[in-house]
mmCIF file with all atom_site columns, C-alpha atoms in Angstrom:
data_model
loop_
_atom_site.group_PDB
_atom_site.id
_atom_site.type_symbol
_atom_site.label_atom_id
_atom_site.label_alt_id
_atom_site.label_comp_id
_atom_site.label_asym_id
_atom_site.label_entity_id
_atom_site.label_seq_id
_atom_site.pdbx_PDB_ins_code
_atom_site.Cartn_x
_atom_site.Cartn_y
_atom_site.Cartn_z
_atom_site.occupancy
_atom_site.B_iso_or_equiv
_atom_site.pdbx_formal_charge
_atom_site.auth_seq_id
_atom_site.auth_comp_id
_atom_site.auth_asym_id
_atom_site.auth_atom_id
_atom_site.pdbx_PDB_model_num
ATOM 1   C CA . ASN A 1 1   ? 289.110 9.168   133.814 1.00 74.00 ? 208 ASN A CA 1
ATOM 2   C CA . ILE A 1 2   ? 287.275 5.887   134.361 1.00 75.00 ? 209 ILE A CA 1
ATOM 3   C CA . SER A 1 3   ? 288.857 3.385   132.046 1.00 77.00 ? 210 SER A CA 1
ATOM 4   C CA . ALA A 1 4   ? 288.005 0.059   130.457 1.00 75.00 ? 211 ALA A CA 1
ATOM 5   C CA . TRP A 1 5   ? 289.369 -3.363  131.347 1.00 74.00 ? 212 TRP A CA 1
ATOM 6   C CA . ASN A 1 6   ? 290.276 -4.578  127.878 1.00 74.00 ? 213 ASN A CA 1
ATOM 7   C CA . PHE A 1 7   ? 293.006 -2.040  127.046 1.00 77.00 ? 214 PHE A CA 1
ATOM 8   C CA . PRO A 1 8   ? 293.606 -0.384  130.414 1.00 78.00 ? 215 PRO A CA 1
ATOM 9   C CA . TYR A 1 9   ? 296.851 1.374   129.573 1.00 79.00 ? 216 TYR A CA 1
ATOM 10  C CA . PHE A 1 10  ? 296.022 2.398   126.004 1.00 80.00 ? 217 PHE A CA 1
ATOM 11  C CA . VAL A 1 11  ? 292.445 3.567   126.590 1.00 79.00 ? 218 VAL A CA 1
ATOM 12  C CA . GLY A 1 12  ? 293.401 5.414   129.756 1.00 83.00 ? 219 GLY A CA 1
ATOM 13  C CA . SER A 1 13  ? 296.417 7.102   128.221 1.00 86.00 ? 220 SER A CA 1
ATOM 14  C CA . ASN A 1 14  ? 294.238 8.504   125.422 1.00 84.00 ? 221 ASN A CA 1
ATOM 15  C CA . VAL A 1 15  ? 292.650 10.655  128.112 1.00 84.00 ? 222 VAL A CA 1
ATOM 16  C CA . TRP A 1 16  ? 295.244 11.232  130.819 1.00 87.00 ? 223 TRP A CA 1
ATOM 17  C CA . ALA A 1 17  ? 298.217 11.924  128.545 1.00 90.00 ? 224 ALA A CA 1
ATOM 18  C CA . PRO A 1 18  ? 296.636 15.019  126.929 1.00 91.00 ? 225 PRO A CA 1
ATOM 19  C CA . ALA A 1 19  ? 295.287 16.122  130.308 1.00 90.00 ? 226 ALA A CA 1
ATOM 20  C CA . LEU A 1 20  ? 298.719 15.954  131.917 1.00 92.00 ? 227 LEU A CA 1
ATOM 21  C CA . LEU A 1 21  ? 300.416 17.597  128.934 1.00 93.00 ? 228 LEU A CA 1
ATOM 22  C CA . THR A 1 22  ? 298.054 20.570  129.211 1.00 93.00 ? 229 THR A CA 1
ATOM 23  C CA . GLY A 1 23  ? 298.608 21.033  132.945 1.00 92.00 ? 230 GLY A CA 1
ATOM 24  C CA . SER A 1 24  ? 295.640 19.218  134.437 1.00 91.00 ? 231 SER A CA 1
ATOM 25  C CA . ALA A 1 25  ? 295.761 16.815  137.342 1.00 92.00 ? 232 ALA A CA 1
ATOM 26  C CA . VAL A 1 26  ? 294.126 13.426  136.805 1.00 91.00 ? 233 VAL A CA 1
ATOM 27  C CA . LEU A 1 27  ? 292.087 11.105  138.991 1.00 89.00 ? 234 LEU A CA 1
ATOM 28  C CA . TYR A 1 28  ? 292.417 7.779   137.200 1.00 89.00 ? 235 TYR A CA 1
ATOM 29  C CA . LYS A 1 29  ? 290.088 4.916   138.011 1.00 88.00 ? 236 LYS A CA 1
ATOM 30  C CA . PRO A 1 30  ? 291.079 1.841   136.056 1.00 87.00 ? 237 PRO A CA 1
ATOM 31  C CA . SER A 1 31  ? 288.628 -1.022  135.837 1.00 86.00 ? 238 SER A CA 1
ATOM 32  C CA . GLU A 1 32  ? 288.465 -3.041  139.027 1.00 88.00 ? 239 GLU A CA 1
ATOM 33  C CA . TRP A 1 33  ? 289.845 -5.937  136.963 1.00 90.00 ? 240 TRP A CA 1
ATOM 34  C CA . THR A 1 34  ? 292.964 -3.986  135.980 1.00 88.00 ? 241 THR A CA 1
ATOM 35  C CA . ALA A 1 35  ? 293.672 -1.963  139.112 1.00 88.00 ? 242 ALA A CA 1
ATOM 36  C CA . LEU A 1 36  ? 297.398 -2.721  139.091 1.00 91.00 ? 243 LEU A CA 1
ATOM 37  C CA . THR A 1 37  ? 297.740 -0.928  135.758 1.00 89.00 ? 244 THR A CA 1
ATOM 38  C CA . GLY A 1 38  ? 296.717 2.378   137.309 1.00 89.00 ? 245 GLY A CA 1
ATOM 39  C CA . LEU A 1 39  ? 298.907 1.852   140.345 1.00 93.00 ? 246 LEU A CA 1
ATOM 40  C CA . LYS A 1 40  ? 301.923 0.981   138.189 1.00 94.00 ? 247 LYS A CA 1
ATOM 41  C CA . VAL A 1 41  ? 301.437 4.008   135.917 1.00 92.00 ? 248 VAL A CA 1
ATOM 42  C CA . ALA A 1 42  ? 301.276 6.275   138.983 1.00 93.00 ? 249 ALA A CA 1
ATOM 43  C CA . GLU A 1 43  ? 304.424 4.659   140.370 1.00 95.00 ? 250 GLU A CA 1
ATOM 44  C CA . MET A 1 44  ? 306.279 5.273   137.097 1.00 94.00 ? 251 MET A CA 1
ATOM 45  C CA . PHE A 1 45  ? 305.179 8.920   137.036 1.00 94.00 ? 252 PHE A CA 1
ATOM 46  C CA . VAL A 1 46  ? 306.449 9.473   140.583 1.00 95.00 ? 253 VAL A CA 1
ATOM 47  C CA . GLU A 1 47  ? 309.748 7.721   139.756 1.00 96.00 ? 254 GLU A CA 1
ATOM 48  C CA . SER A 1 48  ? 310.148 10.088  136.794 1.00 94.00 ? 255 SER A CA 1
ATOM 49  C CA . GLY A 1 49  ? 309.647 13.173  138.984 1.00 94.00 ? 256 GLY A CA 1
ATOM 50  C CA . VAL A 1 50  ? 305.927 13.891  138.576 1.00 93.00 ? 257 VAL A CA 1
ATOM 51  C CA . PRO A 1 51  ? 304.395 14.927  141.935 1.00 94.00 ? 258 PRO A CA 1
ATOM 52  C CA . SER A 1 52  ? 302.210 12.177  143.374 1.00 91.00 ? 259 SER A CA 1
ATOM 53  C CA . ASP A 1 53  ? 299.116 14.398  143.517 1.00 92.00 ? 260 ASP A CA 1
ATOM 54  C CA . VAL A 1 54  ? 299.202 15.141  139.775 1.00 94.00 ? 261 VAL A CA 1
ATOM 55  C CA . PHE A 1 55  ? 298.215 11.626  138.706 1.00 93.00 ? 262 PHE A CA 1
ATOM 56  C CA . ALA A 1 56  ? 296.200 9.858   141.373 1.00 91.00 ? 263 ALA A CA 1
ATOM 57  C CA . PRO A 1 57  ? 294.897 6.347   140.782 1.00 91.00 ? 264 PRO A CA 1
ATOM 58  C CA . VAL A 1 58  ? 291.678 5.397   142.534 1.00 90.00 ? 265 VAL A CA 1
ATOM 59  C CA . VAL A 1 59  ? 290.931 1.683   142.647 1.00 91.00 ? 266 VAL A CA 1
ATOM 60  C CA . GLY A 1 60  ? 287.718 -0.159  143.336 1.00 89.00 ? 267 GLY A CA 1
ATOM 61  C CA . GLY A 1 61  ? 284.421 -1.151  141.797 1.00 87.00 ? 268 GLY A CA 1
ATOM 62  C CA . GLY A 1 62  ? 281.471 0.811   140.512 1.00 84.00 ? 269 GLY A CA 1
ATOM 63  C CA . ASP A 1 63  ? 280.742 2.176   143.984 1.00 88.00 ? 270 ASP A CA 1
ATOM 64  C CA . VAL A 1 64  ? 284.119 3.929   143.932 1.00 88.00 ? 271 VAL A CA 1
ATOM 65  C CA . GLY A 1 65  ? 283.425 5.335   140.471 1.00 83.00 ? 272 GLY A CA 1
ATOM 66  C CA . ALA A 1 66  ? 280.060 6.643   141.681 1.00 85.00 ? 273 ALA A CA 1
ATOM 67  C CA . GLN A 1 67  ? 281.722 8.221   144.713 1.00 87.00 ? 274 GLN A CA 1
ATOM 68  C CA . LEU A 1 68  ? 284.152 10.093  142.450 1.00 85.00 ? 275 LEU A CA 1
ATOM 69  C CA . LEU A 1 69  ? 281.193 11.926  140.976 1.00 88.00 ? 276 LEU A CA 1
ATOM 70  C CA . SER A 1 70  ? 280.556 13.636  144.316 1.00 88.00 ? 277 SER A CA 1
ATOM 71  C CA . GLU A 1 71  ? 283.983 15.283  144.074 1.00 87.00 ? 278 GLU A CA 1
ATOM 72  C CA . ASP A 1 72  ? 284.576 18.731  142.571 1.00 90.00 ? 279 ASP A CA 1
ATOM 73  C CA . ILE A 1 73  ? 285.644 17.475  139.143 1.00 88.00 ? 280 ILE A CA 1
ATOM 74  C CA . ASN A 1 74  ? 285.917 19.474  135.919 1.00 89.00 ? 281 ASN A CA 1
ATOM 75  C CA . GLY A 1 75  ? 285.513 16.591  133.517 1.00 90.00 ? 282 GLY A CA 1
ATOM 76  C CA . LEU A 1 76  ? 284.600 12.945  133.285 1.00 89.00 ? 283 LEU A CA 1
ATOM 77  C CA . PHE A 1 77  ? 285.923 10.632  130.613 1.00 88.00 ? 284 PHE A CA 1
ATOM 78  C CA . PHE A 1 78  ? 284.515 7.113   130.606 1.00 86.00 ? 285 PHE A CA 1
ATOM 79  C CA . THR A 1 79  ? 285.012 4.067   128.424 1.00 83.00 ? 286 THR A CA 1
ATOM 80  C CA . GLY A 1 80  ? 282.681 1.192   129.117 1.00 82.00 ? 287 GLY A CA 1
ATOM 81  C CA . SER A 1 81  ? 279.112 -0.019  128.968 1.00 83.00 ? 288 SER A CA 1
ATOM 82  C CA . LEU A 1 82  ? 276.031 1.850   127.821 1.00 86.00 ? 289 LEU A CA 1
ATOM 83  C CA . ALA A 1 83  ? 274.273 1.175   131.146 1.00 88.00 ? 290 ALA A CA 1
ATOM 84  C CA . THR A 1 84  ? 277.092 2.718   133.189 1.00 88.00 ? 291 THR A CA 1
ATOM 85  C CA . GLY A 1 85  ? 277.475 5.578   130.728 1.00 91.00 ? 292 GLY A CA 1
ATOM 86  C CA . GLN A 1 86  ? 273.795 6.453   131.130 1.00 93.00 ? 293 GLN A CA 1
ATOM 87  C CA . LYS A 1 87  ? 274.164 6.511   134.915 1.00 92.00 ? 294 LYS A CA 1
ATOM 88  C CA . LEU A 1 88  ? 277.221 8.745   134.703 1.00 92.00 ? 295 LEU A CA 1
ATOM 89  C CA . ALA A 1 89  ? 275.555 11.149  132.258 1.00 94.00 ? 296 ALA A CA 1
ATOM 90  C CA . ALA A 1 90  ? 272.515 11.449  134.532 1.00 95.00 ? 297 ALA A CA 1
ATOM 91  C CA . VAL A 1 91  ? 274.804 12.671  137.334 1.00 93.00 ? 298 VAL A CA 1
ATOM 92  C CA . THR A 1 92  ? 277.128 14.915  135.321 1.00 94.00 ? 299 THR A CA 1
ATOM 93  C CA . ALA A 1 93  ? 274.576 16.641  133.063 1.00 95.00 ? 300 ALA A CA 1
ATOM 94  C CA . PRO A 1 94  ? 272.767 18.633  135.800 1.00 95.00 ? 301 PRO A CA 1
ATOM 95  C CA . ARG A 1 95  ? 276.158 19.830  137.095 1.00 95.00 ? 302 ARG A CA 1
ATOM 96  C CA . MET A 1 96  ? 277.311 20.809  133.583 1.00 95.00 ? 303 MET A CA 1
ATOM 97  C CA . ILE A 1 97  ? 280.463 18.711  133.954 1.00 93.00 ? 304 ILE A CA 1
ATOM 98  C CA . ARG A 1 98  ? 282.262 18.136  130.673 1.00 92.00 ? 305 ARG A CA 1
ATOM 99  C CA . THR A 1 99  ? 281.606 14.492  129.910 1.00 93.00 ? 306 THR A CA 1
ATOM 100 C CA . GLN A 1 100 ? 282.989 12.221  127.213 1.00 89.00 ? 307 GLN A CA 1
ATOM 101 C CA . LEU A 1 101 ? 281.494 8.755   126.927 1.00 89.00 ? 308 LEU A CA 1
ATOM 102 C CA . GLU A 1 102 ? 282.910 6.007   124.721 1.00 84.00 ? 309 GLU A CA 1
ATOM 103 C CA . LEU A 1 103 ? 280.308 3.302   125.039 1.00 83.00 ? 310 LEU A CA 1
ATOM 104 C CA . GLY A 1 104 ? 281.459 0.778   122.493 1.00 72.00 ? 311 GLY A CA 1
ATOM 105 C CA . GLY A 1 105 ? 279.578 0.599   119.286 1.00 68.00 ? 312 GLY A CA 1
ATOM 106 C CA . LYS A 1 106 ? 278.383 -1.400  116.379 1.00 68.00 ? 313 LYS A CA 1
ATOM 107 C CA . ASP A 1 107 ? 281.422 -0.683  114.312 1.00 80.00 ? 314 ASP A CA 1
ATOM 108 C CA . PRO A 1 108 ? 280.640 -1.174  110.643 1.00 86.00 ? 315 PRO A CA 1
ATOM 109 C CA . HIS A 1 109 ? 283.068 -2.016  107.894 1.00 88.00 ? 316 HIS A CA 1
ATOM 110 C CA . TYR A 1 110 ? 282.400 -1.311  104.237 1.00 91.00 ? 317 TYR A CA 1
ATOM 111 C CA . VAL A 1 111 ? 283.794 -3.293  101.329 1.00 93.00 ? 318 VAL A CA 1
ATOM 112 C CA . CYS A 1 112 ? 283.447 -1.145  98.231  1.00 93.00 ? 319 CYS A CA 1
ATOM 113 C CA . ASP A 1 113 ? 283.062 -2.349  94.672  1.00 92.00 ? 320 ASP A CA 1
ATOM 114 C CA . ASP A 1 114 ? 286.584 -1.229  93.791  1.00 94.00 ? 321 ASP A CA 1
ATOM 115 C CA . VAL A 1 115 ? 288.363 -3.411  96.364  1.00 93.00 ? 322 VAL A CA 1
ATOM 116 C CA . ALA A 1 116 ? 291.522 -4.765  94.744  1.00 92.00 ? 323 ALA A CA 1
ATOM 117 C CA . ASP A 1 117 ? 291.931 -7.959  96.755  1.00 94.00 ? 324 ASP A CA 1
ATOM 118 C CA . VAL A 1 118 ? 288.741 -9.514  98.094  1.00 93.00 ? 325 VAL A CA 1
ATOM 119 C CA . LYS A 1 119 ? 290.623 -12.261 99.966  1.00 94.00 ? 326 LYS A CA 1
ATOM 120 C CA . ALA A 1 120 ? 292.828 -9.719  101.719 1.00 95.00 ? 327 ALA A CA 1
ATOM 121 C CA . ALA A 1 121 ? 289.755 -7.667  102.631 1.00 93.00 ? 328 ALA A CA 1
ATOM 122 C CA . ALA A 1 122 ? 288.071 -10.795 104.042 1.00 93.00 ? 329 ALA A CA 1
ATOM 123 C CA . ALA A 1 123 ? 291.174 -11.636 106.090 1.00 93.00 ? 330 ALA A CA 1
ATOM 124 C CA . GLY A 1 124 ? 291.298 -8.081  107.418 1.00 92.00 ? 331 GLY A CA 1
ATOM 125 C CA . LEU A 1 125 ? 287.629 -8.240  108.383 1.00 91.00 ? 332 LEU A CA 1
ATOM 126 C CA . CYS A 1 126 ? 288.183 -11.486 110.279 1.00 90.00 ? 333 CYS A CA 1
ATOM 127 C CA . ASP A 1 127 ? 291.144 -9.986  112.098 1.00 89.00 ? 334 ASP A CA 1
ATOM 128 C CA . GLY A 1 128 ? 289.123 -6.868  112.904 1.00 85.00 ? 335 GLY A CA 1
ATOM 129 C CA . ALA A 1 129 ? 286.263 -8.916  114.300 1.00 85.00 ? 336 ALA A CA 1
ATOM 130 C CA . MET A 1 130 ? 288.371 -11.332 116.336 1.00 85.00 ? 337 MET A CA 1
ATOM 131 C CA . PHE A 1 131 ? 291.265 -9.136  117.491 1.00 78.00 ? 338 PHE A CA 1
ATOM 132 C CA . ASN A 1 132 ? 291.615 -9.421  121.263 1.00 73.00 ? 339 ASN A CA 1
ATOM 133 C CA . ALA A 1 133 ? 289.023 -12.229 121.168 1.00 73.00 ? 340 ALA A CA 1
ATOM 134 C CA . GLY A 1 134 ? 286.489 -9.702  119.905 1.00 67.00 ? 341 GLY A CA 1
ATOM 135 C CA . GLN A 1 135 ? 286.723 -7.796  123.198 1.00 70.00 ? 342 GLN A CA 1
ATOM 136 C CA . SER A 1 136 ? 287.509 -4.436  121.695 1.00 71.00 ? 343 SER A CA 1
ATOM 137 C CA . CYS A 1 137 ? 285.327 -1.358  121.503 1.00 70.00 ? 344 CYS A CA 1
ATOM 138 C CA . CYS A 1 138 ? 286.349 -0.929  117.891 1.00 73.00 ? 345 CYS A CA 1
ATOM 139 C CA . SER A 1 139 ? 286.123 -4.518  116.685 1.00 80.00 ? 346 SER A CA 1
ATOM 140 C CA . VAL A 1 140 ? 284.261 -5.073  113.424 1.00 84.00 ? 347 VAL A CA 1
ATOM 141 C CA . GLU A 1 141 ? 280.682 -5.959  114.289 1.00 83.00 ? 348 GLU A CA 1
ATOM 142 C CA . ARG A 1 142 ? 278.825 -5.292  111.041 1.00 87.00 ? 349 ARG A CA 1
ATOM 143 C CA . ILE A 1 143 ? 280.019 -5.823  107.498 1.00 91.00 ? 350 ILE A CA 1
ATOM 144 C CA . TYR A 1 144 ? 278.511 -4.216  104.420 1.00 93.00 ? 351 TYR A CA 1
ATOM 145 C CA . VAL A 1 145 ? 279.663 -5.567  101.067 1.00 93.00 ? 352 VAL A CA 1
ATOM 146 C CA . HIS A 1 146 ? 278.857 -3.971  97.744  1.00 93.00 ? 353 HIS A CA 1
ATOM 147 C CA . GLU A 1 147 ? 276.411 -6.151  95.849  1.00 92.00 ? 354 GLU A CA 1
ATOM 148 C CA . SER A 1 148 ? 278.808 -6.585  92.930  1.00 91.00 ? 355 SER A CA 1
ATOM 149 C CA . ILE A 1 149 ? 281.202 -8.482  95.251  1.00 88.00 ? 356 ILE A CA 1
ATOM 150 C CA . ALA A 1 150 ? 278.762 -10.457 97.372  1.00 70.00 ? 357 ALA A CA 1
#
Protein backbone atom coordinates (compact mmCIF):
# COMPACT_ATOMS: atom_id res chain seq x y z
CA ASN A 1 0.00 0.00 0.00
CA ILE A 2 1.40 3.38 -1.03
CA SER A 3 -0.58 5.97 0.84
CA ALA A 4 -1.38 9.66 0.58
CA TRP A 5 -0.05 12.48 2.73
CA ASN A 6 -3.31 14.21 3.55
CA PHE A 7 -4.97 11.44 5.58
CA PRO A 8 -2.09 9.01 6.12
CA TYR A 9 -3.69 6.89 8.81
CA PHE A 10 -7.24 6.83 7.45
CA VAL A 11 -6.41 6.27 3.78
CA GLY A 12 -3.81 3.64 4.60
CA SER A 13 -6.03 1.77 7.03
CA ASN A 14 -8.73 1.45 4.35
CA VAL A 15 -6.31 -0.88 2.59
CA TRP A 16 -4.13 -2.51 5.24
CA ALA A 17 -6.88 -3.26 7.77
CA PRO A 18 -8.83 -5.57 5.41
CA ALA A 19 -5.57 -7.09 4.18
CA LEU A 20 -4.43 -7.94 7.70
CA LEU A 21 -7.88 -9.20 8.72
CA THR A 22 -7.86 -11.65 5.81
CA GLY A 23 -4.39 -13.00 6.59
CA SER A 24 -2.19 -11.01 4.24
CA ALA A 25 1.08 -9.36 5.14
CA VAL A 26 1.42 -5.68 4.23
CA LEU A 27 4.26 -3.54 2.96
CA TYR A 28 3.11 -0.03 3.83
CA LYS A 29 4.76 2.99 2.26
CA PRO A 30 3.31 6.16 3.70
CA SER A 31 3.97 9.42 1.92
CA GLU A 32 7.48 10.70 2.49
CA TRP A 33 5.84 13.65 4.26
CA THR A 34 4.09 11.39 6.78
CA ALA A 35 6.66 8.65 7.33
CA LEU A 36 6.28 8.66 11.11
CA THR A 37 2.65 7.60 10.75
CA GLY A 38 3.66 4.29 9.18
CA LEU A 39 6.42 3.73 11.71
CA LYS A 40 4.08 4.44 14.63
CA VAL A 41 1.36 2.12 13.29
CA ALA A 42 3.93 -0.67 12.93
CA GLU A 43 5.16 -0.03 16.47
CA MET A 44 1.61 -0.27 17.83
CA PHE A 45 1.01 -3.54 15.97
CA VAL A 46 4.18 -5.07 17.42
CA GLU A 47 3.27 -3.85 20.92
CA SER A 48 -0.12 -5.56 20.53
CA GLY A 49 1.49 -8.89 19.58
CA VAL A 50 1.46 -8.77 15.77
CA PRO A 51 4.74 -10.19 14.37
CA SER A 52 6.95 -7.45 12.97
CA ASP A 53 7.09 -9.01 9.50
CA VAL A 54 3.30 -8.94 9.07
CA PHE A 55 3.06 -5.15 8.77
CA ALA A 56 6.26 -3.64 7.44
CA PRO A 57 6.53 0.10 6.88
CA VAL A 58 8.85 1.25 4.12
CA VAL A 59 9.77 4.93 4.20
CA GLY A 60 11.22 7.16 1.54
CA GLY A 61 10.36 9.07 -1.59
CA GLY A 62 9.14 8.04 -5.00
CA ASP A 63 12.35 6.13 -5.68
CA VAL A 64 11.51 3.81 -2.78
CA GLY A 65 7.97 3.34 -4.08
CA ALA A 66 9.35 2.47 -7.52
CA GLN A 67 11.78 -0.01 -5.97
CA LEU A 68 8.89 -1.78 -4.22
CA LEU A 69 7.51 -2.65 -7.63
CA SER A 70 10.52 -4.89 -8.31
CA GLU A 71 9.50 -7.07 -5.35
CA ASP A 72 7.31 -10.16 -5.66
CA ILE A 73 4.07 -8.43 -4.67
CA ASN A 74 0.52 -9.71 -5.13
CA GLY A 75 -1.22 -6.35 -5.13
CA LEU A 76 -0.62 -2.64 -5.25
CA PHE A 77 -2.96 -0.10 -3.71
CA PHE A 78 -2.11 3.54 -4.32
CA THR A 79 -3.72 6.83 -3.38
CA GLY A 80 -2.18 9.88 -4.96
CA SER A 81 -1.61 11.76 -8.19
CA LEU A 82 -2.67 10.80 -11.69
CA ALA A 83 0.93 11.08 -12.95
CA THR A 84 2.24 8.62 -10.35
CA GLY A 85 -0.75 6.33 -10.82
CA GLN A 86 -0.02 6.12 -14.55
CA LYS A 87 3.59 5.18 -13.85
CA LEU A 88 2.55 2.50 -11.38
CA ALA A 89 -0.06 1.04 -13.75
CA ALA A 90 2.50 0.85 -16.56
CA VAL A 91 4.69 -1.36 -14.34
CA THR A 92 1.99 -3.52 -12.75
CA ALA A 93 -0.19 -4.20 -15.81
CA PRO A 94 2.34 -6.35 -17.74
CA ARG A 95 2.91 -8.43 -14.59
CA MET A 96 -0.85 -8.83 -14.00
CA ILE A 97 -0.51 -7.51 -10.45
CA ARG A 98 -3.84 -6.60 -8.88
CA THR A 99 -3.80 -2.82 -8.81
CA GLN A 100 -6.17 -0.33 -7.22
CA LEU A 101 -5.59 3.33 -7.95
CA GLU A 102 -7.40 6.17 -6.19
CA LEU A 103 -6.23 9.19 -8.11
CA GLY A 104 -8.38 11.93 -6.68
CA GLY A 105 -11.21 13.15 -8.77
CA LYS A 106 -13.49 15.92 -9.77
CA ASP A 107 -16.05 15.09 -7.16
CA PRO A 108 -19.42 16.50 -8.15
CA HIS A 109 -22.26 17.43 -5.86
CA TYR A 110 -25.86 17.66 -7.01
CA VAL A 111 -28.50 19.92 -5.49
CA CYS A 112 -31.87 18.59 -6.58
CA ASP A 113 -35.05 20.58 -7.03
CA ASP A 114 -36.60 19.02 -3.93
CA VAL A 115 -33.92 20.21 -1.49
CA ALA A 116 -35.66 21.25 1.73
CA ASP A 117 -33.15 23.80 3.00
CA VAL A 118 -31.13 25.62 0.36
CA LYS A 119 -29.04 27.48 2.95
CA ALA A 120 -28.11 24.25 4.71
CA ALA A 121 -27.20 22.68 1.37
CA ALA A 122 -25.01 25.70 0.53
CA ALA A 123 -23.28 25.47 3.92
CA GLY A 124 -22.68 21.76 3.40
CA LEU A 125 -21.21 22.41 -0.04
CA CYS A 126 -18.83 25.00 1.37
CA ASP A 127 -17.74 22.61 4.09
CA GLY A 128 -17.28 19.84 1.53
CA ALA A 129 -15.15 22.05 -0.68
CA MET A 130 -12.99 23.52 2.08
CA PHE A 131 -12.68 20.61 4.53
CA ASN A 132 -9.00 20.01 5.28
CA ALA A 133 -8.21 23.22 3.36
CA GLY A 134 -9.58 21.56 0.23
CA GLN A 135 -6.77 18.98 0.35
CA SER A 136 -8.98 15.93 0.25
CA CYS A 137 -9.46 13.45 -2.55
CA CYS A 138 -13.19 13.61 -1.98
CA SER A 139 -13.65 17.35 -1.54
CA VAL A 140 -16.46 18.94 -3.53
CA GLU A 141 -14.97 20.29 -6.74
CA ARG A 142 -18.00 20.70 -8.99
CA ILE A 143 -21.51 21.74 -8.04
CA TYR A 144 -24.60 21.15 -10.14
CA VAL A 145 -27.76 22.94 -9.04
CA HIS A 146 -31.19 22.28 -10.48
CA GLU A 147 -32.28 25.24 -12.56
CA SER A 148 -35.36 25.83 -10.41
CA ILE A 149 -33.07 26.69 -7.46
CA ALA A 150 -30.30 28.59 -9.21
